[in-house]
């Protein structure tokens, strides 16, 4: 009788181990990463979205734009054609969250430096202050790679419209003057179809890690 129970115990252990292995194999086979969401205006905090499009639930894309970068070059949507990119809004004289955001954007730059599919784009929310010369000084100071990362300035109205109607990323300052913006800590992940695929807190290390992982997920969509 004791021998039977010993044999049964051995069988149970072996069976349990084999079951765990089989279940692990099936889990890995069946495990499929969910695709990243495609953000629409109706999915985003209304404070960040222009009132004219807050109801929109599909077909949202980043509008065409024309800006000037730190080298005086005109930057348009065409420069980001067939690219994944990370975008944000900042200003060079900001002493609060911008230095942290810029530092984290530089971290992303280093991680994707040799990846031709991924670029970065930072819009100034104070274009009257952030001239080409000012952006260039800032770019040099912050280690911006000109081939990878554009810091852009331009018409304030266009930047405001892009921020509120395309990237859904900044708050209106509520002042009576036109195009007043309160930029946020948001980083936006944009896919090759100019769609928003993720929002991240640009001041948090854990969000930057998530963003880098999401870039890898997004790249896989184009490999299938």
PDB file of N, CA and C in Angstrom, residues 37-139:
ATOM      1  N   UNK A  37      -4.390  51.551 -28.878  1.00  0.00           N
ATOM      2  CA  UNK A  37      -5.622  52.240 -29.301  1.00  0.00           C
ATOM      3  C   UNK A  37      -5.315  53.332 -30.311  1.00  0.00           C
ATOM      4  N   UNK A  38      -6.321  53.686 -31.087  1.00  0.00           N
ATOM      5  CA  UNK A  38      -6.230  54.835 -31.987  1.00  0.00           C
ATOM      6  C   UNK A  38      -7.112  55.909 -31.364  1.00  0.00           C
ATOM      7  N   UNK A  39      -6.483  56.928 -30.811  1.00  0.00           N
ATOM      8  CA  UNK A  39      -7.219  57.925 -30.038  1.00  0.00           C
ATOM      9  C   UNK A  39      -8.030  58.857 -30.925  1.00  0.00           C
ATOM     10  N   UNK A  40      -9.278  59.064 -30.500  1.00  0.00           N
ATOM     11  CA  UNK A  40     -10.184  59.991 -31.145  1.00  0.00           C
ATOM     12  C   UNK A  40     -10.509  61.118 -30.162  1.00  0.00           C
ATOM     13  N   UNK A  41     -10.914  62.286 -30.642  1.00  0.00           N
ATOM     14  CA  UNK A  41     -11.227  63.399 -29.739  1.00  0.00           C
ATOM     15  C   UNK A  41     -12.187  63.039 -28.613  1.00  0.00           C
ATOM     16  N   UNK A  42     -13.183  62.209 -28.897  1.00  0.00           N
ATOM     17  CA  UNK A  42     -14.170  61.845 -27.885  1.00  0.00           C
ATOM     18  C   UNK A  42     -13.582  60.990 -26.760  1.00  0.00           C
ATOM     19  N   UNK A  43     -12.352  60.459 -26.958  1.00  0.00           N
ATOM     20  CA  UNK A  43     -11.711  59.601 -25.972  1.00  0.00           C
ATOM     21  C   UNK A  43     -10.793  60.388 -25.037  1.00  0.00           C
ATOM     22  N   UNK A  44     -10.587  61.663 -25.323  1.00  0.00           N
ATOM     23  CA  UNK A  44      -9.582  62.458 -24.619  1.00  0.00           C
ATOM     24  C   UNK A  44     -10.258  63.474 -23.700  1.00  0.00           C
ATOM     25  N   UNK A  45      -9.587  63.818 -22.623  1.00  0.00           N
ATOM     26  CA  UNK A  45     -10.069  64.845 -21.689  1.00  0.00           C
ATOM     27  C   UNK A  45     -10.505  66.089 -22.459  1.00  0.00           C
ATOM     28  N   UNK A  46     -11.746  66.500 -22.267  1.00  0.00           N
ATOM     29  CA  UNK A  46     -12.290  67.620 -23.041  1.00  0.00           C
ATOM     30  C   UNK A  46     -11.524  68.925 -22.831  1.00  0.00           C
ATOM     31  N   UNK A  47     -10.812  69.051 -21.723  1.00  0.00           N
ATOM     32  CA  UNK A  47     -10.028  70.260 -21.480  1.00  0.00           C
ATOM     33  C   UNK A  47      -8.912  70.430 -22.524  1.00  0.00           C
ATOM     34  N   UNK A  48      -8.531  69.320 -23.148  1.00  0.00           N
ATOM     35  CA  UNK A  48      -7.419  69.335 -24.092  1.00  0.00           C
ATOM     36  C   UNK A  48      -7.870  69.372 -25.548  1.00  0.00           C
ATOM     37  N   UNK A  49      -9.185  69.389 -25.749  1.00  0.00           N
ATOM     38  CA  UNK A  49      -9.737  69.255 -27.099  1.00  0.00           C
ATOM     39  C   UNK A  49     -10.587  70.473 -27.456  1.00  0.00           C
ATOM     40  N   UNK A  50     -10.383  70.984 -28.660  1.00  0.00           N
ATOM     41  CA  UNK A  50     -11.201  72.093 -29.124  1.00  0.00           C
ATOM     42  C   UNK A  50     -12.675  71.684 -29.132  1.00  0.00           C
ATOM     43  N   UNK A  51     -13.537  72.584 -28.712  1.00  0.00           N
ATOM     44  CA  UNK A  51     -14.964  72.255 -28.546  1.00  0.00           C
ATOM     45  C   UNK A  51     -15.624  71.820 -29.848  1.00  0.00           C
ATOM     46  N   UNK A  52     -15.072  72.219 -30.985  1.00  0.00           N
ATOM     47  CA  UNK A  52     -15.692  71.895 -32.275  1.00  0.00           C
ATOM     48  C   UNK A  52     -15.522  70.435 -32.665  1.00  0.00           C
ATOM     49  N   UNK A  53     -14.593  69.722 -32.002  1.00  0.00           N
ATOM     50  CA  UNK A  53     -14.362  68.319 -32.396  1.00  0.00           C
ATOM     51  C   UNK A  53     -14.484  67.351 -31.219  1.00  0.00           C
ATOM     52  N   UNK A  54     -14.958  67.814 -30.087  1.00  0.00           N
ATOM     53  CA  UNK A  54     -15.035  66.939 -28.914  1.00  0.00           C
ATOM     54  C   UNK A  54     -15.938  65.729 -29.129  1.00  0.00           C
ATOM     55  N   UNK A  55     -16.852  65.826 -30.071  1.00  0.00           N
ATOM     56  CA  UNK A  55     -17.800  64.743 -30.342  1.00  0.00           C
ATOM     57  C   UNK A  55     -17.243  63.706 -31.304  1.00  0.00           C
ATOM     58  N   UNK A  56     -16.140  64.002 -31.954  1.00  0.00           N
ATOM     59  CA  UNK A  56     -15.618  63.165 -33.044  1.00  0.00           C
ATOM     60  C   UNK A  56     -15.159  61.810 -32.518  1.00  0.00           C
ATOM     61  N   UNK A  57     -15.610  60.724 -33.176  1.00  0.00           N
ATOM     62  CA  UNK A  57     -15.298  59.382 -32.683  1.00  0.00           C
ATOM     63  C   UNK A  57     -14.495  58.537 -33.674  1.00  0.00           C
ATOM     64  N   UNK A  58     -14.184  59.063 -34.857  1.00  0.00           N
ATOM     65  CA  UNK A  58     -13.381  58.287 -35.799  1.00  0.00           C
ATOM     66  C   UNK A  58     -12.737  59.195 -36.845  1.00  0.00           C
ATOM     67  N   UNK A  59     -11.762  58.604 -37.526  1.00  0.00           N
ATOM     68  CA  UNK A  59     -11.046  59.245 -38.640  1.00  0.00           C
ATOM     69  C   UNK A  59     -10.177  60.427 -38.219  1.00  0.00           C
ATOM     70  N   UNK A  60      -9.800  60.504 -36.940  1.00  0.00           N
ATOM     71  CA  UNK A  60      -8.968  61.635 -36.520  1.00  0.00           C
ATOM     72  C   UNK A  60      -7.509  61.416 -36.895  1.00  0.00           C
ATOM     73  N   UNK A  61      -6.902  62.441 -37.477  1.00  0.00           N
ATOM     74  CA  UNK A  61      -5.488  62.403 -37.836  1.00  0.00           C
ATOM     75  C   UNK A  61      -4.853  63.766 -37.573  1.00  0.00           C
ATOM     76  N   UNK A  62      -3.524  63.764 -37.494  1.00  0.00           N
ATOM     77  CA  UNK A  62      -2.791  65.013 -37.342  1.00  0.00           C
ATOM     78  C   UNK A  62      -2.878  65.792 -38.650  1.00  0.00           C
ATOM     79  N   UNK A  63      -3.250  67.052 -38.561  1.00  0.00           N
ATOM     80  CA  UNK A  63      -3.387  67.884 -39.759  1.00  0.00           C
ATOM     81  C   UNK A  63      -2.015  68.239 -40.335  1.00  0.00           C
ATOM     82  N   UNK A  64      -2.008  68.589 -41.606  1.00  0.00           N
ATOM     83  CA  UNK A  64      -0.773  69.053 -42.228  1.00  0.00           C
ATOM     84  C   UNK A  64      -0.287  70.307 -41.514  1.00  0.00           C
ATOM     85  N   UNK A  65       1.007  70.505 -41.502  1.00  0.00           N
ATOM     86  CA  UNK A  65       1.562  71.675 -40.835  1.00  0.00           C
ATOM     87  C   UNK A  65       2.816  72.147 -41.562  1.00  0.00           C
ATOM     88  N   UNK A  66       3.187  73.375 -41.273  1.00  0.00           N
ATOM     89  CA  UNK A  66       4.421  73.939 -41.812  1.00  0.00           C
ATOM     90  C   UNK A  66       5.053  74.795 -40.718  1.00  0.00           C
ATOM     91  N   UNK A  67       6.211  74.357 -40.239  1.00  0.00           N
ATOM     92  CA  UNK A  67       6.922  75.020 -39.156  1.00  0.00           C
ATOM     93  C   UNK A  67       8.374  75.246 -39.553  1.00  0.00           C
ATOM     94  N   UNK A  68       9.106  75.939 -38.700  1.00  0.00           N
ATOM     95  CA  UNK A  68      10.528  76.170 -38.934  1.00  0.00           C
ATOM     96  C   UNK A  68      11.315  75.589 -37.780  1.00  0.00           C
ATOM     97  N   UNK A  69      12.351  74.797 -38.085  1.00  0.00           N
ATOM     98  CA  UNK A  69      13.092  74.143 -37.005  1.00  0.00           C
ATOM     99  C   UNK A  69      14.311  74.933 -36.550  1.00  0.00           C
ATOM    100  N   UNK A  70      15.088  74.333 -35.678  1.00  0.00           N
ATOM    101  CA  UNK A  70      16.231  74.994 -35.059  1.00  0.00           C
ATOM    102  C   UNK A  70      17.333  75.371 -36.043  1.00  0.00           C
ATOM    103  N   UNK A  71      17.259  74.840 -37.248  1.00  0.00           N
ATOM    104  CA  UNK A  71      18.248  75.166 -38.276  1.00  0.00           C
ATOM    105  C   UNK A  71      17.692  76.082 -39.355  1.00  0.00           C
ATOM    106  N   UNK A  72      16.477  76.593 -39.114  1.00  0.00           N
ATOM    107  CA  UNK A  72      15.860  77.477 -40.094  1.00  0.00           C
ATOM    108  C   UNK A  72      15.236  76.735 -41.265  1.00  0.00           C
ATOM    109  N   UNK A  73      15.120  75.411 -41.148  1.00  0.00           N
ATOM    110  CA  UNK A  73      14.544  74.596 -42.211  1.00  0.00           C
ATOM    111  C   UNK A  73      13.035  74.475 -42.025  1.00  0.00           C
ATOM    112  N   UNK A  74      12.300  74.540 -43.127  1.00  0.00           N
ATOM    113  CA  UNK A  74      10.849  74.334 -43.074  1.00  0.00           C
ATOM    114  C   UNK A  74      10.559  72.857 -42.856  1.00  0.00           C
ATOM    115  N   UNK A  75       9.771  72.564 -41.837  1.00  0.00           N
ATOM    116  CA  UNK A  75       9.403  71.186 -41.496  1.00  0.00           C
ATOM    117  C   UNK A  75       7.901  71.015 -41.723  1.00  0.00           C
ATOM    118  N   UNK A  76       7.531  70.004 -42.484  1.00  0.00           N
ATOM    119  CA  UNK A  76       6.126  69.738 -42.766  1.00  0.00           C
ATOM    120  C   UNK A  76       5.805  68.273 -42.466  1.00  0.00           C
ATOM    121  N   UNK A  77       4.569  67.927 -42.685  1.00  0.00           N
ATOM    122  CA  UNK A  77       4.140  66.538 -42.505  1.00  0.00           C
ATOM    123  C   UNK A  77       4.969  65.591 -43.367  1.00  0.00           C
ATOM    124  N   UNK A  78       5.430  66.085 -44.511  1.00  0.00           N
ATOM    125  CA  UNK A  78       6.210  65.251 -45.422  1.00  0.00           C
ATOM    126  C   UNK A  78       7.503  64.751 -44.793  1.00  0.00           C
ATOM    127  N   UNK A  79       8.064  65.529 -43.863  1.00  0.00           N
ATOM    128  CA  UNK A  79       9.297  65.106 -43.189  1.00  0.00           C
ATOM    129  C   UNK A  79       9.049  63.946 -42.236  1.00  0.00           C
ATOM    130  N   UNK A  80       7.785  63.704 -41.929  1.00  0.00           N
ATOM    131  CA  UNK A  80       7.426  62.613 -41.027  1.00  0.00           C
ATOM    132  C   UNK A  80       6.617  61.529 -41.748  1.00  0.00           C
ATOM    133  N   UNK A  81       6.644  61.573 -43.062  1.00  0.00           N
ATOM    134  CA  UNK A  81       5.925  60.572 -43.847  1.00  0.00           C
ATOM    135  C   UNK A  81       6.524  59.191 -43.596  1.00  0.00           C
ATOM    136  N   UNK A  82       5.654  58.221 -43.352  1.00  0.00           N
ATOM    137  CA  UNK A  82       6.070  56.835 -43.082  1.00  0.00           C
ATOM    138  C   UNK A  82       6.981  56.730 -41.866  1.00  0.00           C
ATOM    139  N   UNK A  83       6.805  57.631 -40.912  1.00  0.00           N
ATOM    140  CA  UNK A  83       7.574  57.602 -39.678  1.00  0.00           C
ATOM    141  C   UNK A  83       6.649  57.451 -38.469  1.00  0.00           C
ATOM    142  N   UNK A  84       7.148  56.784 -37.457  1.00  0.00           N
ATOM    143  CA  UNK A  84       6.552  56.832 -36.125  1.00  0.00           C
ATOM    144  C   UNK A  84       7.237  57.989 -35.421  1.00  0.00           C
ATOM    145  N   UNK A  85       6.479  58.810 -34.698  1.00  0.00           N
ATOM    146  CA  UNK A  85       7.176  59.875 -33.983  1.00  0.00           C
ATOM    147  C   UNK A  85       6.512  60.209 -32.651  1.00  0.00           C
ATOM    148  N   UNK A  86       7.327  60.803 -31.785  1.00  0.00           N
ATOM    149  CA  UNK A  86       6.871  61.261 -30.478  1.00  0.00           C
ATOM    150  C   UNK A  86       6.826  62.781 -30.531  1.00  0.00           C
ATOM    151  N   UNK A  87       5.696  63.369 -30.133  1.00  0.00           N
ATOM    152  CA  UNK A  87       5.526  64.820 -30.181  1.00  0.00           C
ATOM    153  C   UNK A  87       5.236  65.372 -28.787  1.00  0.00           C
ATOM    154  N   UNK A  88       5.619  66.627 -28.583  1.00  0.00           N
ATOM    155  CA  UNK A  88       5.245  67.311 -27.362  1.00  0.00           C
ATOM    156  C   UNK A  88       5.212  68.812 -27.605  1.00  0.00           C
ATOM    157  N   UNK A  89       4.760  69.551 -26.587  1.00  0.00           N
ATOM    158  CA  UNK A  89       4.705  71.013 -26.644  1.00  0.00           C
ATOM    159  C   UNK A  89       5.496  71.551 -25.457  1.00  0.00           C
ATOM    160  N   UNK A  90       6.311  72.566 -25.715  1.00  0.00           N
ATOM    161  CA  UNK A  90       7.220  73.063 -24.682  1.00  0.00           C
ATOM    162  C   UNK A  90       7.534  74.529 -24.955  1.00  0.00           C
ATOM    163  N   UNK A  91       8.371  75.142 -24.121  1.00  0.00           N
ATOM    164  CA  UNK A  91       8.985  76.417 -24.475  1.00  0.00           C
ATOM    165  C   UNK A  91      10.332  76.523 -23.772  1.00  0.00           C
ATOM    166  N   UNK A  92      11.265  77.170 -24.428  1.00  0.00           N
ATOM    167  CA  UNK A  92      12.660  77.122 -23.993  1.00  0.00           C
ATOM    168  C   UNK A  92      12.920  77.819 -22.673  1.00  0.00           C
ATOM    169  N   UNK A  93      12.073  78.768 -22.299  1.00  0.00           N
ATOM    170  CA  UNK A  93      12.301  79.508 -21.054  1.00  0.00           C
ATOM    171  C   UNK A  93      11.552  78.917 -19.872  1.00  0.00           C
ATOM    172  N   UNK A  94      10.844  77.838 -20.087  1.00  0.00           N
ATOM    173  CA  UNK A  94      10.095  77.159 -19.020  1.00  0.00           C
ATOM    174  C   UNK A  94      11.065  76.610 -17.977  1.00  0.00           C
ATOM    175  N   UNK A  95      10.757  76.858 -16.704  1.00  0.00           N
ATOM    176  CA  UNK A  95      11.622  76.406 -15.617  1.00  0.00           C
ATOM    177  C   UNK A  95      10.954  75.334 -14.745  1.00  0.00           C
ATOM    178  N   UNK A  96       9.785  74.874 -15.152  1.00  0.00           N
ATOM    179  CA  UNK A  96       9.063  73.903 -14.327  1.00  0.00           C
ATOM    180  C   UNK A  96       9.168  72.490 -14.918  1.00  0.00           C
ATOM    181  N   UNK A  97       8.178  72.086 -15.709  1.00  0.00           N
ATOM    182  CA  UNK A  97       8.185  70.711 -16.214  1.00  0.00           C
ATOM    183  C   UNK A  97       9.000  70.527 -17.491  1.00  0.00           C
ATOM    184  N   UNK A  98       9.237  71.597 -18.224  1.00  0.00           N
ATOM    185  CA  UNK A  98       9.929  71.464 -19.518  1.00  0.00           C
ATOM    186  C   UNK A  98      11.322  70.851 -19.416  1.00  0.00           C
ATOM    187  N   UNK A  99      12.178  71.268 -18.471  1.00  0.00           N
ATOM    188  CA  UNK A  99      13.492  70.640 -18.391  1.00  0.00           C
ATOM    189  C   UNK A  99      13.423  69.126 -18.180  1.00  0.00           C
ATOM    190  N   UNK A 100      12.443  68.694 -17.382  1.00  0.00           N
ATOM    191  CA  UNK A 100      12.277  67.255 -17.155  1.00  0.00           C
ATOM    192  C   UNK A 100      11.806  66.579 -18.437  1.00  0.00           C
ATOM    193  N   UNK A 101      10.829  67.189 -19.104  1.00  0.00           N
ATOM    194  CA  UNK A 101      10.313  66.635 -20.351  1.00  0.00           C
ATOM    195  C   UNK A 101      11.405  66.557 -21.411  1.00  0.00           C
ATOM    196  N   UNK A 102      12.180  67.630 -21.535  1.00  0.00           N
ATOM    197  CA  UNK A 102      13.243  67.647 -22.538  1.00  0.00           C
ATOM    198  C   UNK A 102      14.288  66.585 -22.223  1.00  0.00           C
ATOM    199  N   UNK A 103      14.615  66.423 -20.939  1.00  0.00           N
ATOM    200  CA  UNK A 103      15.560  65.385 -20.550  1.00  0.00           C
ATOM    201  C   UNK A 103      15.049  63.997 -20.903  1.00  0.00           C
ATOM    202  N   UNK A 104      13.759  63.768 -20.701  1.00  0.00           N
ATOM    203  CA  UNK A 104      13.174  62.470 -21.034  1.00  0.00           C
ATOM    204  C   UNK A 104      13.058  62.277 -22.541  1.00  0.00           C
ATOM    205  N   UNK A 105      12.815  63.354 -23.271  1.00  0.00           N
ATOM    206  CA  UNK A 105      12.799  63.256 -24.727  1.00  0.00           C
ATOM    207  C   UNK A 105      14.197  62.908 -25.238  1.00  0.00           C
ATOM    208  N   UNK A 106      15.216  63.449 -24.583  1.00  0.00           N
ATOM    209  CA  UNK A 106      16.592  63.131 -24.963  1.00  0.00           C
ATOM    210  C   UNK A 106      16.889  61.660 -24.698  1.00  0.00           C
ATOM    211  N   UNK A 107      16.323  61.124 -23.622  1.00  0.00           N
ATOM    212  CA  UNK A 107      16.459  59.697 -23.335  1.00  0.00           C
ATOM    213  C   UNK A 107      15.852  58.859 -24.455  1.00  0.00           C
ATOM    214  N   UNK A 108      14.670  59.269 -24.913  1.00  0.00           N
ATOM    215  CA  UNK A 108      14.023  58.575 -26.024  1.00  0.00           C
ATOM    216  C   UNK A 108      14.893  58.679 -27.278  1.00  0.00           C
ATOM    217  N   UNK A 109      15.446  59.876 -27.510  1.00  0.00           N
ATOM    218  CA  UNK A 109      16.315  60.083 -28.665  1.00  0.00           C
ATOM    219  C   UNK A 109      17.469  59.077 -28.669  1.00  0.00           C
ATOM    220  N   UNK A 110      18.078  58.887 -27.522  1.00  0.00           N
ATOM    221  CA  UNK A 110      19.203  57.951 -27.436  1.00  0.00           C
ATOM    222  C   UNK A 110      18.762  56.525 -27.725  1.00  0.00           C
ATOM    223  N   UNK A 111      17.563  56.174 -27.278  1.00  0.00           N
ATOM    224  CA  UNK A 111      17.064  54.815 -27.471  1.00  0.00           C
ATOM    225  C   UNK A 111      16.717  54.525 -28.929  1.00  0.00           C
ATOM    226  N   UNK A 112      16.316  55.538 -29.673  1.00  0.00           N
ATOM    227  CA  UNK A 112      15.887  55.326 -31.063  1.00  0.00           C
ATOM    228  C   UNK A 112      16.866  55.943 -32.065  1.00  0.00           C
ATOM    229  N   UNK A 113      18.044  56.305 -31.592  1.00  0.00           N
ATOM    230  CA  UNK A 113      18.996  57.051 -32.406  1.00  0.00           C
ATOM    231  C   UNK A 113      19.315  56.355 -33.726  1.00  0.00           C
ATOM    232  N   UNK A 114      19.401  55.043 -33.692  1.00  0.00           N
ATOM    233  CA  UNK A 114      19.766  54.288 -34.898  1.00  0.00           C
ATOM    234  C   UNK A 114      18.560  53.635 -35.571  1.00  0.00           C
ATOM    235  N   UNK A 115      17.380  54.059 -35.157  1.00  0.00           N
ATOM    236  CA  UNK A 115      16.147  53.517 -35.742  1.00  0.00           C
ATOM    237  C   UNK A 115      15.568  54.550 -36.707  1.00  0.00           C
ATOM    238  N   UNK A 116      15.698  54.288 -37.988  1.00  0.00           N
ATOM    239  CA  UNK A 116      15.255  55.252 -39.000  1.00  0.00           C
ATOM    240  C   UNK A 116      13.745  55.410 -39.062  1.00  0.00           C
ATOM    241  N   UNK A 117      13.014  54.515 -38.415  1.00  0.00           N
ATOM    242  CA  UNK A 117      11.545  54.581 -38.445  1.00  0.00           C
ATOM    243  C   UNK A 117      10.972  55.563 -37.434  1.00  0.00           C
ATOM    244  N   UNK A 118      11.797  56.004 -36.495  1.00  0.00           N
ATOM    245  CA  UNK A 118      11.280  56.790 -35.368  1.00  0.00           C
ATOM    246  C   UNK A 118      11.954  58.155 -35.294  1.00  0.00           C
ATOM    247  N   UNK A 119      11.117  59.203 -35.107  1.00  0.00           N
ATOM    248  CA  UNK A 119      11.624  60.559 -34.978  1.00  0.00           C
ATOM    249  C   UNK A 119      10.942  61.262 -33.809  1.00  0.00           C
ATOM    250  N   UNK A 120      11.376  62.495 -33.524  1.00  0.00           N
ATOM    251  CA  UNK A 120      10.826  63.300 -32.437  1.00  0.00           C
ATOM    252  C   UNK A 120      10.455  64.684 -32.966  1.00  0.00           C
ATOM    253  N   UNK A 121       9.455  65.305 -32.324  1.00  0.00           N
ATOM    254  CA  UNK A 121       8.993  66.617 -32.765  1.00  0.00           C
ATOM    255  C   UNK A 121       8.482  67.411 -31.564  1.00  0.00           C
ATOM    256  N   UNK A 122       9.104  68.578 -31.319  1.00  0.00           N
ATOM    257  CA  UNK A 122       8.702  69.428 -30.193  1.00  0.00           C
ATOM    258  C   UNK A 122       8.282  70.800 -30.697  1.00  0.00           C
ATOM    259  N   UNK A 123       7.039  71.186 -30.385  1.00  0.00           N
ATOM    260  CA  UNK A 123       6.493  72.470 -30.800  1.00  0.00           C
ATOM    261  C   UNK A 123       6.632  73.488 -29.674  1.00  0.00           C
ATOM    262  N   UNK A 124       7.103  74.679 -30.000  1.00  0.00           N
ATOM    263  CA  UNK A 124       7.140  75.752 -29.011  1.00  0.00           C
ATOM    264  C   UNK A 124       5.756  76.378 -28.875  1.00  0.00           C
ATOM    265  N   UNK A 125       5.331  76.608 -27.639  1.00  0.00           N
ATOM    266  CA  UNK A 125       4.058  77.290 -27.402  1.00  0.00           C
ATOM    267  C   UNK A 125       4.257  78.794 -27.208  1.00  0.00           C
ATOM    268  N   UNK A 126       5.518  79.235 -27.276  1.00  0.00           N
ATOM    269  CA  UNK A 126       5.818  80.676 -27.236  1.00  0.00           C
ATOM    270  C   UNK A 126       6.685  81.029 -28.445  1.00  0.00           C
ATOM    271  N   UNK A 127       6.125  80.887 -29.641  1.00  0.00           N
ATOM    272  CA  UNK A 127       6.930  81.085 -30.851  1.00  0.00           C
ATOM    273  C   UNK A 127       7.484  82.496 -31.006  1.00  0.00           C
ATOM    274  N   UNK A 128       6.844  83.471 -30.358  1.00  0.00           N
ATOM    275  CA  UNK A 128       7.360  84.837 -30.437  1.00  0.00           C
ATOM    276  C   UNK A 128       8.684  84.968 -29.692  1.00  0.00           C
ATOM    277  N   UNK A 129       8.890  84.143 -28.680  1.00  0.00           N
ATOM    278  CA  UNK A 129      10.152  84.127 -27.929  1.00  0.00           C
ATOM    279  C   UNK A 129      11.125  83.117 -28.528  1.00  0.00           C
ATOM    280  N   UNK A 130      10.601  81.982 -28.904  1.00  0.00           N
ATOM    281  CA  UNK A 130      11.449  80.902 -29.409  1.00  0.00           C
ATOM    282  C   UNK A 130      11.715  81.059 -30.902  1.00  0.00           C
ATOM    283  N   UNK A 131      12.607  81.960 -31.201  1.00  0.00           N
ATOM    284  CA  UNK A 131      13.056  82.177 -32.573  1.00  0.00           C
ATOM    285  C   UNK A 131      13.948  81.013 -32.998  1.00  0.00           C
ATOM    286  N   UNK A 132      14.306  80.984 -34.257  1.00  0.00           N
ATOM    287  CA  UNK A 132      15.219  79.949 -34.753  1.00  0.00           C
ATOM    288  C   UNK A 132      16.522  79.973 -33.957  1.00  0.00           C
ATOM    289  N   UNK A 133      17.042  81.175 -33.721  1.00  0.00           N
ATOM    290  CA  UNK A 133      18.303  81.306 -32.989  1.00  0.00           C
ATOM    291  C   UNK A 133      18.175  80.777 -31.557  1.00  0.00           C
ATOM    292  N   UNK A 134      17.047  81.084 -30.926  1.00  0.00           N
ATOM    293  CA  UNK A 134      16.817  80.607 -29.560  1.00  0.00           C
ATOM    294  C   UNK A 134      16.689  79.085 -29.535  1.00  0.00           C
ATOM    295  N   UNK A 135      15.966  78.527 -30.500  1.00  0.00           N
ATOM    296  CA  UNK A 135      15.816  77.077 -30.576  1.00  0.00           C
ATOM    297  C   UNK A 135      17.159  76.399 -30.807  1.00  0.00           C
ATOM    298  N   UNK A 136      17.997  77.014 -31.620  1.00  0.00           N
ATOM    299  CA  UNK A 136      19.310  76.428 -31.907  1.00  0.00           C
ATOM    300  C   UNK A 136      20.170  76.393 -30.647  1.00  0.00           C
ATOM    301  N   UNK A 137      20.173  77.483 -29.900  1.00  0.00           N
ATOM    302  CA  UNK A 137      20.935  77.509 -28.650  1.00  0.00           C
ATOM    303  C   UNK A 137      20.437  76.420 -27.697  1.00  0.00           C
ATOM    304  N   UNK A 138      19.117  76.308 -27.610  1.00  0.00           N
ATOM    305  CA  UNK A 138      18.500  75.312 -26.733  1.00  0.00           C
ATOM    306  C   UNK A 138      18.845  73.898 -27.198  1.00  0.00           C
ATOM    307  N   UNK A 139      18.791  73.684 -28.507  1.00  0.00           N
ATOM    308  CA  UNK A 139      19.086  72.367 -29.080  1.00  0.00           C
ATOM    309  C   UNK A 139      20.516  71.937 -28.767  1.00  0.00           C
TER     310      UNK A 139
END
